[in-house]
Coordinates of C-alpha atoms in Angstrom, one line a residue:
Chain J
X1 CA 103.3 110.6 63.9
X2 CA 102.1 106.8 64.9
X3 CA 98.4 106.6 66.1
X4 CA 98.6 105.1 69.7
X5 CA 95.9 104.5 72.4
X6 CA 96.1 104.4 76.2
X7 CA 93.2 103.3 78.0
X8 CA 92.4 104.3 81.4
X9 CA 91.5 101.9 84.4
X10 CA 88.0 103.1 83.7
X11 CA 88.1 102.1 80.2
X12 CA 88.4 105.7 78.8
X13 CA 90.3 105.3 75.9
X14 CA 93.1 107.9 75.0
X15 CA 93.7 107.9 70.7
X16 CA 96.9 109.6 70.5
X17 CA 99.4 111.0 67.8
X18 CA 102.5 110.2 69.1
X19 CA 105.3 111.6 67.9
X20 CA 108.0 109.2 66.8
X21 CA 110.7 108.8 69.5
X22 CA 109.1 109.8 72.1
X23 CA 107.7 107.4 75.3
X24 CA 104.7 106.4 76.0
X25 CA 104.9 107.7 79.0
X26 CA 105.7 111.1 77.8
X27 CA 102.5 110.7 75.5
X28 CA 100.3 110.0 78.7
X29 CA 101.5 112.8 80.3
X30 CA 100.8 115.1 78.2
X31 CA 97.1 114.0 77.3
X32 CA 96.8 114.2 81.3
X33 CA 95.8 110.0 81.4
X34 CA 95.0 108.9 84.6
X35 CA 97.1 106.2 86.3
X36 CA 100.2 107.2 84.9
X37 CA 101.9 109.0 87.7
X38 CA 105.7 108.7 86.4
X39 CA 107.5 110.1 89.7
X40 CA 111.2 109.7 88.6
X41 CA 110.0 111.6 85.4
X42 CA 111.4 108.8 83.1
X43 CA 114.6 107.3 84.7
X44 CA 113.6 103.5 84.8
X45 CA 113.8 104.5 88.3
X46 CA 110.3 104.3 90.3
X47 CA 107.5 101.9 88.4
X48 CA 104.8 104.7 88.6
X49 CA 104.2 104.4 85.0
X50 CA 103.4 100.7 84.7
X51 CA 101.3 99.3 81.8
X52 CA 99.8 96.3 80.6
X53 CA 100.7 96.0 77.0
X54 CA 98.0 94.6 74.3
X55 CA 98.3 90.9 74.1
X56 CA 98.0 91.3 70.7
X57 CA 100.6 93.8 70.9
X58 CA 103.3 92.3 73.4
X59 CA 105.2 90.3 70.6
X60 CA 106.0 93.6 69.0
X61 CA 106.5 95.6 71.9
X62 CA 109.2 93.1 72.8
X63 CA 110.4 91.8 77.0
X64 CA 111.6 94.4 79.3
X65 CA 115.6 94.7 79.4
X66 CA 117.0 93.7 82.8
X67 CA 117.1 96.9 84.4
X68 CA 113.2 97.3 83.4
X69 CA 112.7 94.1 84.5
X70 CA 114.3 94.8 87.7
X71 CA 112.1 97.6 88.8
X72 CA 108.9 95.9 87.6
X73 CA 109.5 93.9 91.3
X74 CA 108.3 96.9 92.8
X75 CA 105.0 97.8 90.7
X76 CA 101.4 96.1 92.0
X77 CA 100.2 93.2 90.2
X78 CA 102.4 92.4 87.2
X79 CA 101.5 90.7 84.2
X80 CA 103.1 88.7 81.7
X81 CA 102.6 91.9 79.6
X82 CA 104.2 94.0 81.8
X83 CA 106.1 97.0 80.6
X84 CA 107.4 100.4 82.3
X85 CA 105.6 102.8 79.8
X86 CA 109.0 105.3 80.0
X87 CA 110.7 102.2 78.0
X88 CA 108.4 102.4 75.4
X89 CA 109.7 104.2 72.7
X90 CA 107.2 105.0 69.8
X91 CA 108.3 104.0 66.5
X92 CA 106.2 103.7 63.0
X93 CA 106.0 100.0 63.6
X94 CA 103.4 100.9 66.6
X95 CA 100.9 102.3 64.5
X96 CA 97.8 101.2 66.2
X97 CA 99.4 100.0 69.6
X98 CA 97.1 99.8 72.7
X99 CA 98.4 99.9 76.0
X100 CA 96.2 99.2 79.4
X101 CA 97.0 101.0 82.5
X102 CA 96.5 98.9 85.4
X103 CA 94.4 99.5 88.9
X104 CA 97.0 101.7 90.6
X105 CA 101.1 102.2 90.9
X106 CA 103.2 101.2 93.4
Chain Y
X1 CA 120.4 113.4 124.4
X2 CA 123.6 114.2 123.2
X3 CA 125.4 117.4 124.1
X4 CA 124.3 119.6 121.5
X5 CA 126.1 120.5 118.5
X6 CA 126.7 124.0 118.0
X7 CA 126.8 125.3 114.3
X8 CA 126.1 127.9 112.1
X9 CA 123.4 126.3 109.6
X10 CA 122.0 123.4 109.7
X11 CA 121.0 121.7 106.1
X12 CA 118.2 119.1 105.7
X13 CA 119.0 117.0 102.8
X14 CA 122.5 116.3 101.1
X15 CA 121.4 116.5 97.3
X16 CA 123.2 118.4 94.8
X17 CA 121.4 121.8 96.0
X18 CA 122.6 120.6 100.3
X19 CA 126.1 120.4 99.2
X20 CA 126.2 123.6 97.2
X21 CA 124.7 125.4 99.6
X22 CA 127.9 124.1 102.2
X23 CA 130.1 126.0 99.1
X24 CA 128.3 129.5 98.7
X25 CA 127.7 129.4 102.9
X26 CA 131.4 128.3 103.0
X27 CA 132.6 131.6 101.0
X28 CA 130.8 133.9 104.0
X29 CA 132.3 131.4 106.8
X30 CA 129.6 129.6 107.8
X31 CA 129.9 126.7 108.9
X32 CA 127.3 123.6 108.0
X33 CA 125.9 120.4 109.2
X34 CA 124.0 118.3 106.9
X35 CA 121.3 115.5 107.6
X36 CA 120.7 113.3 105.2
X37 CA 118.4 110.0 105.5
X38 CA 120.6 108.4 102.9
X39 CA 123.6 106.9 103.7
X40 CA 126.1 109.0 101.5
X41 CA 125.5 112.3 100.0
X42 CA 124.1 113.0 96.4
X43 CA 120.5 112.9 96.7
X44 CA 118.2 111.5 94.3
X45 CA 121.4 112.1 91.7
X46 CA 123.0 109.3 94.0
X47 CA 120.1 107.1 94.4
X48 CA 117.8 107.5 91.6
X49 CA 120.5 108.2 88.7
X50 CA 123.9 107.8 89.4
X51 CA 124.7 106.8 86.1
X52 CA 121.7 108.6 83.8
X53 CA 123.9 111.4 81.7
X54 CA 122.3 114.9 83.0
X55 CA 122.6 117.4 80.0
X56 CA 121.4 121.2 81.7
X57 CA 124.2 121.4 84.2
X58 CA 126.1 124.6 82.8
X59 CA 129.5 124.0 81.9
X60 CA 129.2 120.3 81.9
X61 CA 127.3 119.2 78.3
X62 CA 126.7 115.5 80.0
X63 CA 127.5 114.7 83.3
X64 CA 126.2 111.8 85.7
X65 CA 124.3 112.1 88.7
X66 CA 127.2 110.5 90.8
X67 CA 129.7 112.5 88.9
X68 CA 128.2 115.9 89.8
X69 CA 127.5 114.7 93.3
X70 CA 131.4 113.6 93.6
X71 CA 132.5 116.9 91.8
X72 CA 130.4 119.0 94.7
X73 CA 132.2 116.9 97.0
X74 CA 135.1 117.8 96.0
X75 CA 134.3 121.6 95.4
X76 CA 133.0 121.4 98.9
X77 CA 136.0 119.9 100.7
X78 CA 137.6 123.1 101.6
X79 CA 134.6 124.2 104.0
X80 CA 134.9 120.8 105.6
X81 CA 130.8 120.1 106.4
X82 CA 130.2 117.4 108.9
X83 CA 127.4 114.9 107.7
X84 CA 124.7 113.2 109.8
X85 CA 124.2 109.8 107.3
X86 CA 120.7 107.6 108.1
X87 CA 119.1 110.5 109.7
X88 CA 116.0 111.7 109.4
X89 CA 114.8 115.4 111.2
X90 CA 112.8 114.6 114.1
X91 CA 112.3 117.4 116.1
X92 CA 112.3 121.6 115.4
X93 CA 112.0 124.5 118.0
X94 CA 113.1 127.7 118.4
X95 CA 115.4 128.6 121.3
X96 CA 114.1 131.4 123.6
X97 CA 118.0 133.0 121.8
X98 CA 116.6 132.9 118.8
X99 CA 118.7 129.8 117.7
X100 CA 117.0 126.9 116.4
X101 CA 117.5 123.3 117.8
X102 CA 117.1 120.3 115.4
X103 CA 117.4 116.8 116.6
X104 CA 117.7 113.6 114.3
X105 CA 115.4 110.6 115.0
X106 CA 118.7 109.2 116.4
X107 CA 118.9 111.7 119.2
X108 CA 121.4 114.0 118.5
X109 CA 121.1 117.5 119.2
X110 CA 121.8 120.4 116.6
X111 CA 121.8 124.3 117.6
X112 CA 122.3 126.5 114.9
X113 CA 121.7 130.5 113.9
X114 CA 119.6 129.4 110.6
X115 CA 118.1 126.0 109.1
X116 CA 118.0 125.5 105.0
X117 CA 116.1 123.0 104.2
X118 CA 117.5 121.2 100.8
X119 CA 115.7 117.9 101.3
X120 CA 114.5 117.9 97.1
X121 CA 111.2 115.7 96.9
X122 CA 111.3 114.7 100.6
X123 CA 112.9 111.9 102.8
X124 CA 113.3 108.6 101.1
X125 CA 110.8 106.0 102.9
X126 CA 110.2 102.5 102.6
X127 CA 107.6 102.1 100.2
X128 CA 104.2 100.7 101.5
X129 CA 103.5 97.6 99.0
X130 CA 100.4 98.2 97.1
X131 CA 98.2 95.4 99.3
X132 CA 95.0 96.5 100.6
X133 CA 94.5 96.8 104.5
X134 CA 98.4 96.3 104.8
X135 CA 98.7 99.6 107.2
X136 CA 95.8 97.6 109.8
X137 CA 99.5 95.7 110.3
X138 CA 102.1 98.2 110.5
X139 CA 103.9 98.7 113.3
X140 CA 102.8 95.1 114.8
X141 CA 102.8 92.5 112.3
X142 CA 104.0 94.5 109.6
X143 CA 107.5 95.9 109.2
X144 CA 109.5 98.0 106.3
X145 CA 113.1 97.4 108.4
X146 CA 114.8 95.5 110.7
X147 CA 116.1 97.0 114.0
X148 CA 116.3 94.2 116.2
X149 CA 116.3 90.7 115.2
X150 CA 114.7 89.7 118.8
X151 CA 111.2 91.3 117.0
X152 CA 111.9 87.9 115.1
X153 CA 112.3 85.5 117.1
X154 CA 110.1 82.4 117.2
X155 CA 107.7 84.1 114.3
X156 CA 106.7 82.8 111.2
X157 CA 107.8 85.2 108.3
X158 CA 107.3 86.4 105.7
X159 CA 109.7 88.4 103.7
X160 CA 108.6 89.8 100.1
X161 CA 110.5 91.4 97.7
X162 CA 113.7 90.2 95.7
X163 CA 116.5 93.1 96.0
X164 CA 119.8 92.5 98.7
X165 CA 117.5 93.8 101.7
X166 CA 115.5 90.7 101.4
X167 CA 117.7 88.0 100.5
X168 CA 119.9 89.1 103.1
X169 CA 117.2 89.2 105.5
X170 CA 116.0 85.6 104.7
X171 CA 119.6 84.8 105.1
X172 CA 120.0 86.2 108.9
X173 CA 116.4 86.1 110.1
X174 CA 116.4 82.2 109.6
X175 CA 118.4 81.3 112.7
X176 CA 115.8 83.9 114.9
X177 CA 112.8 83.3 112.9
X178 CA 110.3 79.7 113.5
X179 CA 110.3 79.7 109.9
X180 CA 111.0 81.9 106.7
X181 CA 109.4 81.9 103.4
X182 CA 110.4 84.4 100.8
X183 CA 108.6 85.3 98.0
X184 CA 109.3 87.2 94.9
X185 CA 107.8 87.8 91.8
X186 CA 110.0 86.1 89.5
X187 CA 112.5 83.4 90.1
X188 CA 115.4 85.8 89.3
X189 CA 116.9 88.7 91.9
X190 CA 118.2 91.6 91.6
X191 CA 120.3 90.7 94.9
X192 CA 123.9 89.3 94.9
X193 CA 124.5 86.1 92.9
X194 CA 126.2 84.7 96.2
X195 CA 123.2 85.4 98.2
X196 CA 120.6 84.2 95.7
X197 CA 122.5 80.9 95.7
X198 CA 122.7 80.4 99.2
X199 CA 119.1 81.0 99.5
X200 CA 118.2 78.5 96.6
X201 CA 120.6 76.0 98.9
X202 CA 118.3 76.7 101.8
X203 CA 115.4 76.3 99.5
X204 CA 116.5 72.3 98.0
X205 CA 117.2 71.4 102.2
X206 CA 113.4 73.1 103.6
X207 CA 115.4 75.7 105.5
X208 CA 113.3 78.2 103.9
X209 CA 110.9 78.0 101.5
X210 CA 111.2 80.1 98.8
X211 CA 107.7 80.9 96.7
X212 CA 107.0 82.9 93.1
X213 CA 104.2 85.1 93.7
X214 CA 102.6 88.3 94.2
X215 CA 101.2 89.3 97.3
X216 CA 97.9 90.2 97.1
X217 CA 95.9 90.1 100.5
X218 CA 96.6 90.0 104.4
X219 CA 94.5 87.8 106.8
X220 CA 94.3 88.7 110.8
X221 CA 92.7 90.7 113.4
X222 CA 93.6 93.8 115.4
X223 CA 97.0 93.7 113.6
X224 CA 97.7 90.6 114.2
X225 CA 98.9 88.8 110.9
X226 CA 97.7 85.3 110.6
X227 CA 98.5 84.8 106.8
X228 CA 99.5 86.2 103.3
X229 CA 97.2 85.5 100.2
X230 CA 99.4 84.9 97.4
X231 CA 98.9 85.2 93.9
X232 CA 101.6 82.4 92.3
X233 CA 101.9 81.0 88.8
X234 CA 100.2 78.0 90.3
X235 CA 96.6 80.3 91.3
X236 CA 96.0 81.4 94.8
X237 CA 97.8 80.0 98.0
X238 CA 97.5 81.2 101.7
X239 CA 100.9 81.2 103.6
X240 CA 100.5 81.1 106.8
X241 CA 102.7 83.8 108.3
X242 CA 103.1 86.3 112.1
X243 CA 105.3 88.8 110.6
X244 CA 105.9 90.1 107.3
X245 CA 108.7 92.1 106.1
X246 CA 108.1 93.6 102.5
X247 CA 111.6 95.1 100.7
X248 CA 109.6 97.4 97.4
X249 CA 112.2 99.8 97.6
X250 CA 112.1 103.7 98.4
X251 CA 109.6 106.7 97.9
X252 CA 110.2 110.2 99.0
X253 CA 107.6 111.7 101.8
X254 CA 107.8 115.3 103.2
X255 CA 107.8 113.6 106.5
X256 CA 108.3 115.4 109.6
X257 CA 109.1 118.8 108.2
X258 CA 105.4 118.8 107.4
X259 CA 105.1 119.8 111.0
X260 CA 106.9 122.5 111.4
X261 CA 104.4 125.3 110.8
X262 CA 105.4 125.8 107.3
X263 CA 103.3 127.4 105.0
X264 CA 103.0 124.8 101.9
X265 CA 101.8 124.8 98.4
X266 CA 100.9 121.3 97.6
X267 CA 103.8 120.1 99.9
X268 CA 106.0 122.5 98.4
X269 CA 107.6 125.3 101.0
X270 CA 106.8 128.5 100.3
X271 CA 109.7 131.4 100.1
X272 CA 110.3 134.8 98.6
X273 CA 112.8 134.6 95.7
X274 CA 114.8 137.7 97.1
X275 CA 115.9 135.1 100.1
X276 CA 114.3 131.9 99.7
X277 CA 113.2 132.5 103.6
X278 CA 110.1 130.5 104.4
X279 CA 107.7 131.7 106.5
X280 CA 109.2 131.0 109.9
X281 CA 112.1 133.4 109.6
X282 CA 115.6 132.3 109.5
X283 CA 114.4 129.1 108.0
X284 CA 115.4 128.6 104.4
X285 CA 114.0 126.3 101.4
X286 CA 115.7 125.8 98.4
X287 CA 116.1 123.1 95.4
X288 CA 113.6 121.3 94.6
X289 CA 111.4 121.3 97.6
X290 CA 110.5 125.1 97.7
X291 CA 108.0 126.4 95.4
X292 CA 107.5 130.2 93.9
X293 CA 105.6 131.7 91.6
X294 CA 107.7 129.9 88.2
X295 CA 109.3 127.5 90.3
X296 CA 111.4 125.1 87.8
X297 CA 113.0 122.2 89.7
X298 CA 116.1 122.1 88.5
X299 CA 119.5 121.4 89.9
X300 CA 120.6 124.7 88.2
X301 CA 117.6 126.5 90.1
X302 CA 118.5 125.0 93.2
X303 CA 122.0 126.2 93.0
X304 CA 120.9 130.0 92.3
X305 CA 118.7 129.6 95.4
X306 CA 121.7 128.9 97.6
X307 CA 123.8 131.6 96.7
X308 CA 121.1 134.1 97.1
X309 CA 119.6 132.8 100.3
X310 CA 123.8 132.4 101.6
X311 CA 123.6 136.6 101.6
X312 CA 120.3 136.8 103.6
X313 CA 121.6 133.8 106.1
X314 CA 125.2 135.9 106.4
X315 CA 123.0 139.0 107.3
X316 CA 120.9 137.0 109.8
X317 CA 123.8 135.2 111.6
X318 CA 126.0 138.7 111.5
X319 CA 123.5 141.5 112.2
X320 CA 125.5 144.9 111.4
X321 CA 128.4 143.7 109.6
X322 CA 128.4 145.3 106.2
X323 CA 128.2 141.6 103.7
X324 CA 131.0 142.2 101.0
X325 CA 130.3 140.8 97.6
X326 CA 133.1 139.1 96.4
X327 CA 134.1 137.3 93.1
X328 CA 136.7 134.2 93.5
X329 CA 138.2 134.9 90.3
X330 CA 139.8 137.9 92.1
X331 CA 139.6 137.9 95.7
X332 CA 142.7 136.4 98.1
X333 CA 140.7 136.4 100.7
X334 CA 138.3 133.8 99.3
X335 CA 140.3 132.1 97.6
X336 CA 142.6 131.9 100.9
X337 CA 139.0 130.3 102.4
X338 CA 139.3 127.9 99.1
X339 CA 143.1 126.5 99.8
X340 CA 144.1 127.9 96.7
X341 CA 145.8 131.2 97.2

């Protein structure tokens, strides 16, 4: 399990025990976050689950592949942190990741 | 209008559950019409995952969406269906002979005995880009596609977005268009190479002006657009602009069908699970766009739907006849229907 924490638009933070593997998409999901609406259900297919990744984080968290990068053209206001949380794949290294969702999804 | 089409069933959406339904309907001899907004069948499978490995299809332990959908083709052939691409379901009525008449929002004219609609998470629809007040626009200023380049002419535009649609556009619209300015997030496209190069061409000679931004805000009044507030690596610019054209892809929308009188759960279509009628009788939902009490929307769901709702459908269309169950392991006379025996 890696500690991992979504925060809401409204600042409500979301501490979660991610299991190892799994999105952080899937993780939002499942603890109900707001913001996160995931419509192709994980496909790298919609950019309905668009975060902002921790600065302090992004290094880590590593660039978007192409295909990623690609559908980030269609989410609202993209950062230089920008990351479709369904590519996100939790792994032990995360421990203490922070993710931002942003004002709404395309 | 078209003379009208006569038919036995008429199915709304060509997904993986539309084209099985053409198969289990094709066993009892009905004969189907399919209208799809897509322009080839398959569905999401063909447009959201053609090549994402799908592992709960039974028999198949990975398959991808475009192989299923090309498989059902081919399972399908026999019953020959006749597809309606680029169509979208405009208009629904009952006939005073109990028929129903469907026409397509290009005019054509479809009577059949029963309707199924298959249409999965709705019509794909240009999807409205995420810029406050943009729909004050739509319609005058504001457009999701091009249908004739006249609408053009003379017009400052603006084109957003950096897939074919756009550069394409950009490419065509600048011998209609006063001027064109295109602007994209990033300076790389997921368009062609050849048509991102021409457009950087156009770009170095001040044929078009190409800009890295996001748009962010719309200026004007009574839907009039007067210019585009962009957010670009520079800080905030204004581009002037009459018409803007923004290319951010597809969502899915019930759309029309919403209309028909259909009782919905959360835009889901209500049926029974004995016939997956809704509640306008003789028309059918099934796949992913119907919803009953432990609903799972899954291809496999969708594909149990059809071949229960074909024996209520084969009832409806031949009132009396006695409907033989049949197995096509064992039967000539389907597997005559199939081309095989």
């Amino acid at each position: 399990m890696t500690k991992i924490t979504i925060v809401a638009f409204d600042g409500t933070r979301f501490d979660i025990e991610a299991e190892n593997g799994s999105t952080v998409m899937e993780n939002a999901i499942r603890n109900s976050v707001p913001g996160i609406e995931a419509e192709c259900g994980g496909a790298c297919a919609c950019a309905t689950c668009h975060v902002y990744v921790d600065p302090a984080w992004a290094e880590k968290v590593g660039a978007p592949e192409a295909m990623e990068e690609d559908m980030l053209d269609f989410a609202f206001d993209v950062r230089p942190t920008s990351r479709l949380s369904c590519q996100i794949r939790v792994r032990d290294e995360f421990d203490g990741l922070v993710v931002q969702v942003p004002e709404r999804q395309a | 209008m078209t003379n009208p089409i006569e038919t036995d069933v008429v199915i709304v959406g060509a997904g993986p559950v539309g084209l099985f339904a053409v198969f289990e309907l094709g066993l009892y001899d009905l004969k189907c019409h399919l209208i799809d907004i897509l322009d080839r069948p398959g569905g999401q499978c063909a447009e959201l995952y053609p090549e994402k490995p799908i592992y709960d299809i039974p028999a198949w332990p990975e398959i991808t969406g475009q192989a299923l959908v090309d498989r059902l083709m081919e399972q399908i052939a026999p019953f020959k269906p006749e597809f309606h691409f680029n169509r979208m379901v405009a208009g629904f009525r009952r006939l005073d002979d109990g028929r129903f008449e469907v026409t397509t929002d290009e005019g054509e004219l479809l009577v059949a005995k029963a309707v199924v609609i298959a249409a999965g998470g709705g019509s794909f629809q240009a999807k409205r880009p995420p810029v406050p007040g943009i729909e004050n626009y739509e319609g005058q200023s504001v457009f999701y596609s091009v249908r004739r380049m006249e609408e053009f002419r003379d017009q400052d535009l603006l084109i957003v977005g950096g897939g074919d649609s756009a550069l394409d556009w950009t490419l065509n619209l600048r011998s209609v268009a006063k001027s064109v300015t295109l602007v994209h997030r990033r300076p790389d496209f997921r368009a062609a190479p050849d048509s991102v190069n021409k457009m950087f061409a156009l770009n170095e000679t001040g044929d078009i002006r190409f800009q890295v931004g996001q748009v962010t805000g719309l200026s004007g009044a009574d839907g009039q657009l007067t210019a585009a507030t962009i957010k670009s690596p520079d800080g905030e610019i204004e581009i002037p602009c009459t018409r803007m054209l923004p290319f951010f892809g597809l969502t899915m929308k019930l759309g029309p069908i919403a209309d028909w009188g259909l009782e919905l759960n959360e835009n889901l279509i209500k049926v029974d699970t004995e016939k997956f009628e809704t509640n306008i009788p003789g028309v059918f939902a099934i796949g992913d766009i119907n919803w009953y009490p432990g609903k799972l929307k899954l291809i496999l769901s969708g594909f149990h739907e059809a071949a229960l709702m074909t024996q209520a459908v084969k009832r409806l269309v031949s009132p009396g006849e006695k409907v033989v169950f049949q197995y096509t392991t064992s039967s000539t006379s389907l597997q005559k229907k199939l081309g095989v025996s």
